[in-house]
Tab-separated table of C-alpha atoms in Angstrom:
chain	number	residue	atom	x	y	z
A	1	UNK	CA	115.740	146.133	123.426
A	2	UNK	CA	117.262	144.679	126.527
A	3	UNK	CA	116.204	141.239	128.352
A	4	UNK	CA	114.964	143.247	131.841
A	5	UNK	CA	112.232	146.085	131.386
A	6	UNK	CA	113.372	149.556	130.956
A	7	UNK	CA	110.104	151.367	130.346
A	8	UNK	CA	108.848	152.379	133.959
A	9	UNK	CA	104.915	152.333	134.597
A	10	UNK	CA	103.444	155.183	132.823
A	11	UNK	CA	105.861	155.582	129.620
A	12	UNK	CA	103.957	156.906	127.017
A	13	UNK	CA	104.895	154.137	124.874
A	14	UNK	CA	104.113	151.462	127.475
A	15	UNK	CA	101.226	153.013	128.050
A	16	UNK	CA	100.356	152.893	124.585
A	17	UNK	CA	101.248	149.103	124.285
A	18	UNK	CA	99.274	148.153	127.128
A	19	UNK	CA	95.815	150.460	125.771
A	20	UNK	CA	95.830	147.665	122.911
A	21	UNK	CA	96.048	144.728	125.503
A	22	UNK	CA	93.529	146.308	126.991
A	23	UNK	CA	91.648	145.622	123.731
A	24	UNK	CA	93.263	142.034	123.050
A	25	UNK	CA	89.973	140.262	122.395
A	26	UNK	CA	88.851	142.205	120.308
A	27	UNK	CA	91.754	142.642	118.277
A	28	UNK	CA	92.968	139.381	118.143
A	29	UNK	CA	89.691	138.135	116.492
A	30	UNK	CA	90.623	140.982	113.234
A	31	UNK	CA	93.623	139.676	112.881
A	32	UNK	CA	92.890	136.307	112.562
A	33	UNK	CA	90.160	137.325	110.331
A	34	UNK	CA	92.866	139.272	108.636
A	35	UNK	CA	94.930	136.197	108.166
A	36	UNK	CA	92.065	133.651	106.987
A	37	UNK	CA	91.276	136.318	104.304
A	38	UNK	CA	94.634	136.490	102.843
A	39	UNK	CA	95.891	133.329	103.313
A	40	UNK	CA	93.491	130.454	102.201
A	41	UNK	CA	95.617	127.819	103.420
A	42	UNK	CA	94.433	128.426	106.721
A	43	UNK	CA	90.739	126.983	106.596
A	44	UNK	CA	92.640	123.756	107.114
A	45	UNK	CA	93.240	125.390	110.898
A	46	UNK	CA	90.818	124.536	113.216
A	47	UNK	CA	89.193	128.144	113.826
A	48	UNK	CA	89.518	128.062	117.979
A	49	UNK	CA	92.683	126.787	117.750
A	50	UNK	CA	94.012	129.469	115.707
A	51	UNK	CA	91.985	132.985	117.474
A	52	UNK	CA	93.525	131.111	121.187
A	53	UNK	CA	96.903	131.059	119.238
A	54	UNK	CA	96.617	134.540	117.069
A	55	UNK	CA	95.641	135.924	120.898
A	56	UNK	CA	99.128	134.237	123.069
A	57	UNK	CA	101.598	136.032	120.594
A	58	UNK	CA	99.550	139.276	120.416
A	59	UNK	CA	99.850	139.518	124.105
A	60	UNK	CA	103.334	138.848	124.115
A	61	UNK	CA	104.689	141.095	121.508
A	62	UNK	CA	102.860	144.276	123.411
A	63	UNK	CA	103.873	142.572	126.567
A	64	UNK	CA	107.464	142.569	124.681
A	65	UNK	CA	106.930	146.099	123.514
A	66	UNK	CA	105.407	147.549	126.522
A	67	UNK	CA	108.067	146.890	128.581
A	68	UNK	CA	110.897	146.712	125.566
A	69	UNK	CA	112.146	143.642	126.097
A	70	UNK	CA	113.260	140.673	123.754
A	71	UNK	CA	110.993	137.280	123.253
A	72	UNK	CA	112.314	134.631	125.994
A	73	UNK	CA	113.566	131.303	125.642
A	74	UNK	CA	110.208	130.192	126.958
A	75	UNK	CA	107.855	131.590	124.499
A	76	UNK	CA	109.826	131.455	121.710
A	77	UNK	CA	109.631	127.820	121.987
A	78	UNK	CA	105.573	128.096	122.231
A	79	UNK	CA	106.320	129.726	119.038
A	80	UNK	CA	108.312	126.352	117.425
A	81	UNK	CA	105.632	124.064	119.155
A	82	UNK	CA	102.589	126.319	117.346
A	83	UNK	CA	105.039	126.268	114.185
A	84	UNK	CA	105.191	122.304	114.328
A	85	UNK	CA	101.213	122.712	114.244
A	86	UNK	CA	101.040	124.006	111.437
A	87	UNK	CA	103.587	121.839	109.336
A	88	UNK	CA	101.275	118.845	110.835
A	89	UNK	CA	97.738	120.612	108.874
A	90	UNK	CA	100.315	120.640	105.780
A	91	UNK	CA	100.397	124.634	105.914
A	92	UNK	CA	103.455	126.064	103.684
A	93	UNK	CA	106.525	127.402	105.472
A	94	UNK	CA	105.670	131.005	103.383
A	95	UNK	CA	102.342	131.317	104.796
A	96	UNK	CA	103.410	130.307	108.116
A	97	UNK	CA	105.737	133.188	108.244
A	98	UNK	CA	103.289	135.814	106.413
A	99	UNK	CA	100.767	135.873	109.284
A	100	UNK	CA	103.520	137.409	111.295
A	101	UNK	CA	103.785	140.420	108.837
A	102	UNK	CA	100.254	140.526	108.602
A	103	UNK	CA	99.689	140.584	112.472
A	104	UNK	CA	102.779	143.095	112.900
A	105	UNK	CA	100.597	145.202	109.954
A	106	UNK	CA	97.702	145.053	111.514
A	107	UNK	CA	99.388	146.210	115.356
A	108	UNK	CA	101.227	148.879	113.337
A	109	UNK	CA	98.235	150.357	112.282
A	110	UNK	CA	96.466	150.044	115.236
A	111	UNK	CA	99.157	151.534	117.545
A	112	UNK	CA	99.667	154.648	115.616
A	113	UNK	CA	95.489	155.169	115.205
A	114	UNK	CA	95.953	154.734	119.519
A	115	UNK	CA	98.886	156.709	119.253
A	116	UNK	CA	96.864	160.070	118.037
A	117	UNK	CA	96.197	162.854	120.926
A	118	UNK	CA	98.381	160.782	123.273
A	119	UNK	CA	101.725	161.751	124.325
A	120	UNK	CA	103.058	159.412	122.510
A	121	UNK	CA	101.944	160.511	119.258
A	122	UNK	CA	105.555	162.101	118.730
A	123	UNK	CA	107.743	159.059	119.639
A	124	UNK	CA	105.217	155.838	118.205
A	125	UNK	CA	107.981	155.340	115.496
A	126	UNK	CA	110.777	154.093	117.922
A	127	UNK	CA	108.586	150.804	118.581
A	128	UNK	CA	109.134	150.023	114.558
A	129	UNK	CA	112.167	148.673	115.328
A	130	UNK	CA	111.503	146.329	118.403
A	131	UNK	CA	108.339	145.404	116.447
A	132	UNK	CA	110.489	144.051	113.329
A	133	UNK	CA	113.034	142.709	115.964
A	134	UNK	CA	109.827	140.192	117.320
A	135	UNK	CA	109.109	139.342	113.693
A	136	UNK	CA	112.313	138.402	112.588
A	137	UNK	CA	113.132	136.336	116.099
A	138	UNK	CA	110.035	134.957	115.355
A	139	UNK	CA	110.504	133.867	111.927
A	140	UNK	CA	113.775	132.595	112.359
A	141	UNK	CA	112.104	129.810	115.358
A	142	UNK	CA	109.348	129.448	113.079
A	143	UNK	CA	111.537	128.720	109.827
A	144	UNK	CA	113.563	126.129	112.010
A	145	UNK	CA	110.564	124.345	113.432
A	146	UNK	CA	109.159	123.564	109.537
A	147	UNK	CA	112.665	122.485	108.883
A	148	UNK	CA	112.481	119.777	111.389
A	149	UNK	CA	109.151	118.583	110.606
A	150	UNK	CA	109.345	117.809	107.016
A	151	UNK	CA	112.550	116.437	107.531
A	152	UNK	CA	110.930	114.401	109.710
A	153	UNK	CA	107.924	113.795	107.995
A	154	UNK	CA	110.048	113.242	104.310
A	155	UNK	CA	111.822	110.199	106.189
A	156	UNK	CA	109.203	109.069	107.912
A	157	UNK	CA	107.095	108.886	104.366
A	158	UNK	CA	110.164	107.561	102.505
A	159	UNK	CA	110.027	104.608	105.263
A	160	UNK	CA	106.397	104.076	104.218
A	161	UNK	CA	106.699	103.961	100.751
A	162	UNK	CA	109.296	101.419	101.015
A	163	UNK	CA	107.603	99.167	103.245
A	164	UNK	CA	104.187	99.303	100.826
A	165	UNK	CA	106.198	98.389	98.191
A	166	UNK	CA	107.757	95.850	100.064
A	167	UNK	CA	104.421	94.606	101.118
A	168	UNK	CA	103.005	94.405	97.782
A	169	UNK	CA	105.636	92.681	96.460
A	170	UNK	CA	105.964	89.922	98.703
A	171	UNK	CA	102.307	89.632	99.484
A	172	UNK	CA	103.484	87.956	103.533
A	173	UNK	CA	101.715	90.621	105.989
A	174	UNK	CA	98.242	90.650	106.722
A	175	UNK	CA	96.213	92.510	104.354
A	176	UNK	CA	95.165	94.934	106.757
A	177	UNK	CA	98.019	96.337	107.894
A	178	UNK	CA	98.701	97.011	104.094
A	179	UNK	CA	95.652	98.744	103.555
A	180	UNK	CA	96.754	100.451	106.801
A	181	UNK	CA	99.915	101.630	105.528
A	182	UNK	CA	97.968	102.863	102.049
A	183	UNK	CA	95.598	104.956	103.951
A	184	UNK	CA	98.612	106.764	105.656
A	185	UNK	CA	100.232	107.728	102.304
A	186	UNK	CA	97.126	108.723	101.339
A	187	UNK	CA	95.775	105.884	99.002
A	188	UNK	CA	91.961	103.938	99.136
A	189	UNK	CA	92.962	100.830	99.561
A	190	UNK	CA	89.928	99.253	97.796
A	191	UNK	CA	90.174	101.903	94.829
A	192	UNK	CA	92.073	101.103	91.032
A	193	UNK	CA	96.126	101.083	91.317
A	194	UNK	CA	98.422	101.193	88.395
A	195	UNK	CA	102.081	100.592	88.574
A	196	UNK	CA	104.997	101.601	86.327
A	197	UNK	CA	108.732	100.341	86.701
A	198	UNK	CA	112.201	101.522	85.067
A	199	UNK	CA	115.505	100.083	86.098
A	200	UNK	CA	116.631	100.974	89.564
A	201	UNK	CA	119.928	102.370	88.413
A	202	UNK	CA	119.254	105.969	87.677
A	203	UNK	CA	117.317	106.271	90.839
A	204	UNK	CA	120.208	104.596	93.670
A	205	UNK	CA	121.907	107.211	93.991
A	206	UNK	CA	121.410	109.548	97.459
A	207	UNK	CA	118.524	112.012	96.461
A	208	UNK	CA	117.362	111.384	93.074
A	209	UNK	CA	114.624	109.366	94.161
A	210	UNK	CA	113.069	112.073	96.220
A	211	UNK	CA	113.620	114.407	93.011
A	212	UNK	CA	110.950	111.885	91.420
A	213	UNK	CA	108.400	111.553	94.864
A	214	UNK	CA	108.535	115.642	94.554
A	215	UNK	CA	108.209	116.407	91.052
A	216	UNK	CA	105.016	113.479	91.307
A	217	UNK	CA	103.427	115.905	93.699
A	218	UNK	CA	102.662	117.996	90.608
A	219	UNK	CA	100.077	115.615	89.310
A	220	UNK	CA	96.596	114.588	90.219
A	221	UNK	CA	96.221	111.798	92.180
A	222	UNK	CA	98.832	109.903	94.249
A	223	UNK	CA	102.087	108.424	93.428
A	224	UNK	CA	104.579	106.201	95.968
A	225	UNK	CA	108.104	105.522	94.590
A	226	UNK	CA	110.380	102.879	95.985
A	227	UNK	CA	113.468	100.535	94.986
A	228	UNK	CA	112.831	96.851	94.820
A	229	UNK	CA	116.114	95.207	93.474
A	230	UNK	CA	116.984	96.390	90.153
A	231	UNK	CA	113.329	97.730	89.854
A	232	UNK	CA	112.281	101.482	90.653
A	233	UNK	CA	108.385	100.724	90.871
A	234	UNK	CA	106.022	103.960	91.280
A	235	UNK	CA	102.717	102.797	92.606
A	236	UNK	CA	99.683	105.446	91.350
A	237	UNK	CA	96.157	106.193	92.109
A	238	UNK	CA	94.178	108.284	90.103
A	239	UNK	CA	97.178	109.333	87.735
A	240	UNK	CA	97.363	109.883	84.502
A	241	UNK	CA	100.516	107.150	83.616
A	242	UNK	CA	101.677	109.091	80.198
A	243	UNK	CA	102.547	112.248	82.855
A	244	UNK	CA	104.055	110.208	85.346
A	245	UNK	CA	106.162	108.408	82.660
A	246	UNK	CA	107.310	111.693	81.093
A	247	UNK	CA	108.272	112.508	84.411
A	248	UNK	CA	110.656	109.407	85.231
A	249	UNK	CA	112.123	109.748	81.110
A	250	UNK	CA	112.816	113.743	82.118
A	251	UNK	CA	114.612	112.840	85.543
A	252	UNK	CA	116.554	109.387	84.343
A	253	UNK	CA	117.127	110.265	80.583
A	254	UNK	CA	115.574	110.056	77.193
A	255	UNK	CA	117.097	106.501	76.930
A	256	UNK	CA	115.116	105.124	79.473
A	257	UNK	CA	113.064	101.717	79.272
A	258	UNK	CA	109.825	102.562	81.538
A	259	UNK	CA	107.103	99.627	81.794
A	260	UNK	CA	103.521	100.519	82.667
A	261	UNK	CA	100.909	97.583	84.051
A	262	UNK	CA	96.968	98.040	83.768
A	263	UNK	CA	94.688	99.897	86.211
A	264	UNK	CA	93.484	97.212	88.442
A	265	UNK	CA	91.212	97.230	91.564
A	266	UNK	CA	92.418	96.689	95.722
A	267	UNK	CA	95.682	95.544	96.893
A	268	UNK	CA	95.687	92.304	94.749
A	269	UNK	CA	95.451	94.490	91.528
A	270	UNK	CA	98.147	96.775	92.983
A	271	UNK	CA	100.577	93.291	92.965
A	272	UNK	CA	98.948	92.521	89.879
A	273	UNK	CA	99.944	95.450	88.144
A	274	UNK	CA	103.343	95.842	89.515
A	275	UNK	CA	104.102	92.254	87.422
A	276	UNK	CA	102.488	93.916	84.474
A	277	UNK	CA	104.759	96.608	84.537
A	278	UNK	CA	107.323	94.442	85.092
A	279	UNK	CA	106.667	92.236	81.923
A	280	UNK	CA	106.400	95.387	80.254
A	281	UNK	CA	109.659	96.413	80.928
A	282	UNK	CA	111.498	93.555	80.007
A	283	UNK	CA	110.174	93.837	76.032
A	284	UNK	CA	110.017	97.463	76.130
A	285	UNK	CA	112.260	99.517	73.685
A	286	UNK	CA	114.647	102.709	74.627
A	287	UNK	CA	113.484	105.967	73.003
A	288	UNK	CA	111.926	108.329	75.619
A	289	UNK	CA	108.269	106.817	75.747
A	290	UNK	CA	106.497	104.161	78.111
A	291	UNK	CA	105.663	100.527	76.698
A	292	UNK	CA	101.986	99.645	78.043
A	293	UNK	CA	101.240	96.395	79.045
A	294	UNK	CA	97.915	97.009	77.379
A	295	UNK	CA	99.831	97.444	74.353
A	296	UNK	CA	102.518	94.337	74.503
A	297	UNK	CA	100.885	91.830	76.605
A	298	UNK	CA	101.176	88.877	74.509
A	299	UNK	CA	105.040	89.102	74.613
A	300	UNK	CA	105.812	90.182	77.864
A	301	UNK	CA	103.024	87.173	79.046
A	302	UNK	CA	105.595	84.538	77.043
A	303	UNK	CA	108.212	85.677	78.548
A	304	UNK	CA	108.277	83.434	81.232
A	305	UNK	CA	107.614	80.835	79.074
A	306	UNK	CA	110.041	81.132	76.628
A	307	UNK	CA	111.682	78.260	77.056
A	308	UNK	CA	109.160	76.077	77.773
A	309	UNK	CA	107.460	77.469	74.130
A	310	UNK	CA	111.175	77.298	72.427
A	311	UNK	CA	110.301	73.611	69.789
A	312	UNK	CA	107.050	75.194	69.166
A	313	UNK	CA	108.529	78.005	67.301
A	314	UNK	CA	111.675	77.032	66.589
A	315	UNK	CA	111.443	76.219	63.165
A	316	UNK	CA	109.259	79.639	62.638
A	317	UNK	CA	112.075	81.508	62.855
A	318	UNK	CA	114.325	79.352	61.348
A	319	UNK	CA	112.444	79.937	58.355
A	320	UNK	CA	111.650	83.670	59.254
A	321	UNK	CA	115.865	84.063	59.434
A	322	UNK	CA	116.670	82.091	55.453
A	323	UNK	CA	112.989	83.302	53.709
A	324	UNK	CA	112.340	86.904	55.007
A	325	UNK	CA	109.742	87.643	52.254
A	326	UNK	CA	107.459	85.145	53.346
A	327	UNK	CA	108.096	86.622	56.963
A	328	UNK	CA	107.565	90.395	55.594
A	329	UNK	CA	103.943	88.667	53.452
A	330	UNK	CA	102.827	86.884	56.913
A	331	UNK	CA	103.136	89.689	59.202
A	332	UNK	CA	101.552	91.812	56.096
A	333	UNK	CA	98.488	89.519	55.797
A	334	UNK	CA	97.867	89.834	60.101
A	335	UNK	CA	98.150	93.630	59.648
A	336	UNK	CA	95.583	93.506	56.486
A	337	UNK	CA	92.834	91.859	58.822
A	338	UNK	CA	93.781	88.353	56.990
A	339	UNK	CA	92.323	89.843	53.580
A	340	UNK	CA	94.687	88.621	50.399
A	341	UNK	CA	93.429	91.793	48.517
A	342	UNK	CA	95.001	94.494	51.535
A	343	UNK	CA	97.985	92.553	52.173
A	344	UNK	CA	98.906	92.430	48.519
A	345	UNK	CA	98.320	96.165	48.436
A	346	UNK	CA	100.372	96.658	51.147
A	347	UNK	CA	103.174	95.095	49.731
A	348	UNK	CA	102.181	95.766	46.343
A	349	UNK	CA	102.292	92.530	44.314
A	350	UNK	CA	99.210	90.297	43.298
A	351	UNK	CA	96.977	88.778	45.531
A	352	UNK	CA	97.742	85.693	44.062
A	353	UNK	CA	101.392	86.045	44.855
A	354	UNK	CA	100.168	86.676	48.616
A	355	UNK	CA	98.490	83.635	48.773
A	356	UNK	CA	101.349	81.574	47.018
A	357	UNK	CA	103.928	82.027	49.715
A	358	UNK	CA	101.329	81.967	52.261
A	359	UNK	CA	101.426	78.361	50.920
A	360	UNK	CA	105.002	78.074	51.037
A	361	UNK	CA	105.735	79.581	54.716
A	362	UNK	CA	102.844	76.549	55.600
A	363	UNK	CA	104.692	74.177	53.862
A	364	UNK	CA	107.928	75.315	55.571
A	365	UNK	CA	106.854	76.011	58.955
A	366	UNK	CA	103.247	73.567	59.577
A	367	UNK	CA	101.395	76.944	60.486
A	368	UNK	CA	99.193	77.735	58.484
A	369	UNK	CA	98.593	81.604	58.208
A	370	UNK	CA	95.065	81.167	56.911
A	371	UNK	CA	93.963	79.643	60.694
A	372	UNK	CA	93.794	81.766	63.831
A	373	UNK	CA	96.230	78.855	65.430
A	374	UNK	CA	98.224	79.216	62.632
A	375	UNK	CA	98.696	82.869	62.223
A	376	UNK	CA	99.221	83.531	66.182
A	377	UNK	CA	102.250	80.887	66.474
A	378	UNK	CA	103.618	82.470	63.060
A	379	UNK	CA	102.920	86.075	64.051
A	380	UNK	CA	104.613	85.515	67.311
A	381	UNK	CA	107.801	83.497	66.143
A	382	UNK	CA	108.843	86.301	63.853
A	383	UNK	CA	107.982	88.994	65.974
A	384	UNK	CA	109.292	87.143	69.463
């Protein structure tokens, strides 16, 4: 094919071409029927919009045909700006470029039933290659113009999930423009969040966080990943936190520490949680599974009291450190439900012995294991 026409008027083959323009309406509507049957994704595609667009590159590739020339500058850049349509209504790339094969199909087969009884019924197979030449110029624009837009997009919603996190953590903008900013990455901003945080080392270098954003796509719900100083915090909606965390452990390695906060409600709970998962993840243990707030909270809620708390149970584990078998009978007695009979099961010695060194770690200590005061301030200084 050349860039000036070099089919004169009545070429069989242009004439061919243009006895399917002739017909464009009609055809135009099967093959956008044609392409809405095969490829679901398109119902997101506003109908009208996509006959008028199905209808401009018909006409063009059997104007192109007709006259045997190649696409021009001019509409193969209609072709990008329809392309960057359909990145916008979150269409994939691959479906994108299929309704080109299925429209050059669907031409195909109509040209050769127009073809029959004409004169150019003999020589209809010498527009296969101009026709694959439009699909392939086509595809190549097309390919490009999704390129661009989720580049675009991907930095645009990188920005975004920063600044929530950045938001939520300092609490200083106006609450609506934070719910604003949740809508557009696709949260409700008065629904339940949950956060869960790791250390921000695994995840600094150029890339790997987006490895994480992607693989979250995979799950139900909706997940926003960002760096806040030596915290990688995932903010969730609707997620199930045991997925997410297996997730962050499979991308940052089976060593990793990984925090998880409770499911609370609005933008406060979303702050809220964040600092759960943060306490969390300062008493949670290495080993390829997620510590739960829900699960630790009485430790990670002393943290930040630790040394305000340090004479009240000082002399706890003093005594924990020299008499470990009153430590080991104490802890024993919590687990048994504070029953003398279970805990001396557990450890397998007389009840009486249980309650003798009960006595002593009272005597020792001033807690006394037998009161709900007692036990808690015991139970925590050994285990804190």
């Amino acid at each position: 094919m050349t860039s000036s026409p070099v089919r004169p008027d009545g070429h069989p083959l242009r004439l061919l071409c243009e006895s399917l323009l002739s017909r464009l309406d009609e055809l135009s509507d099967v093959v956008t029927d044609d392409i809405r049957r095969e490829l679901p994704s398109y119902a997101a595609l506003p109908l009208a919009e996509q006959r008028a667009t199905v209808h401009s590159r018909l006409h063009a590739l059997l104007r192109g045909l007709a006259l045997d020339v190649e696409p021009t500058a001019g509409q193969l850049l209609e072709f990008q700006t329809e392309s960057r349509r359909r990145a916008y209504y979150g269409l994939p790339v691959q479906d994108a470029l299929a309704t080109f094969h299925i429209g050059a199909r669907r031409l195909w087969d109509e040209l050769r039933a127009a073809a029959r009884g004409t004169a150019a019924e003999d020589t209809a197979v010498e527009l296969v290659a101009p026709l694959w030449m439009w699909v392939q110029s086509v595809s190549g624009v097309v390919a490009d113009a999704f390129a661009d837009e989720a580049g675009s997009r991907y930095g645009r919603e990188a920005g975004l999930r920063q600044r929530f996190l950045e938001l939520l953590r300092t609490g200083g903008a106006p609450r609506e423009h934070t719910a604003e900013i949740a809508r557009e990455l696709g949260f409700d901003p008065d629904g339940d969040f949950r956060a869960l945080c790791t250390p921000a080392a695994p995840w600094a270098a150029e890339g790997h966080l987006g490895l994480l954003q992607r693989a979250a796509r995979q799950l139900a719900g909706r997940v926003s990943c960002g760096l806040s100083g030596q915290l990688m915090v995932a903010i969730t909606q609707r997620v199930d936190p045991a997925d997410l965390a297996t997730r962050v452990i499979s991308l940052s390695g089976d060593d990793a520490r990984v925090g998880v906060g409770l499911d609370r409600s609005g933008l406060a709970g979303a702050e809220m949680s964040i600092a759960d998962a943060e306490r969390a993840l300062a008493v949670a243990s290495q080993g390829g599974r997620a510590t739960s707030f829900e699960d630790v909270w009485l430790q990670a809620s002393l943290l930040d009291s630790r040394e305000r708390l340090q004479p009240l149970f000082a002399e706890v584990r003093q005594v924990a450190g020299e008499q470990p078998l009153l430590a080991e009978t104490v802890i024993a007695f919590a687990d048994s439900g504070s029953s003398l009979a279970h805990s001396a099961t557990a450890l397998g010695i007389h009840p009486n012995t249980v309650a003798y060194r009960l006595g002593q770690w009272q005597k020792l200590t001033g807690a006394d294991p037998r009161t709900f005061a007692g036990l808690l301030r015991s139970v925590v200084g050994i285990t804190g």
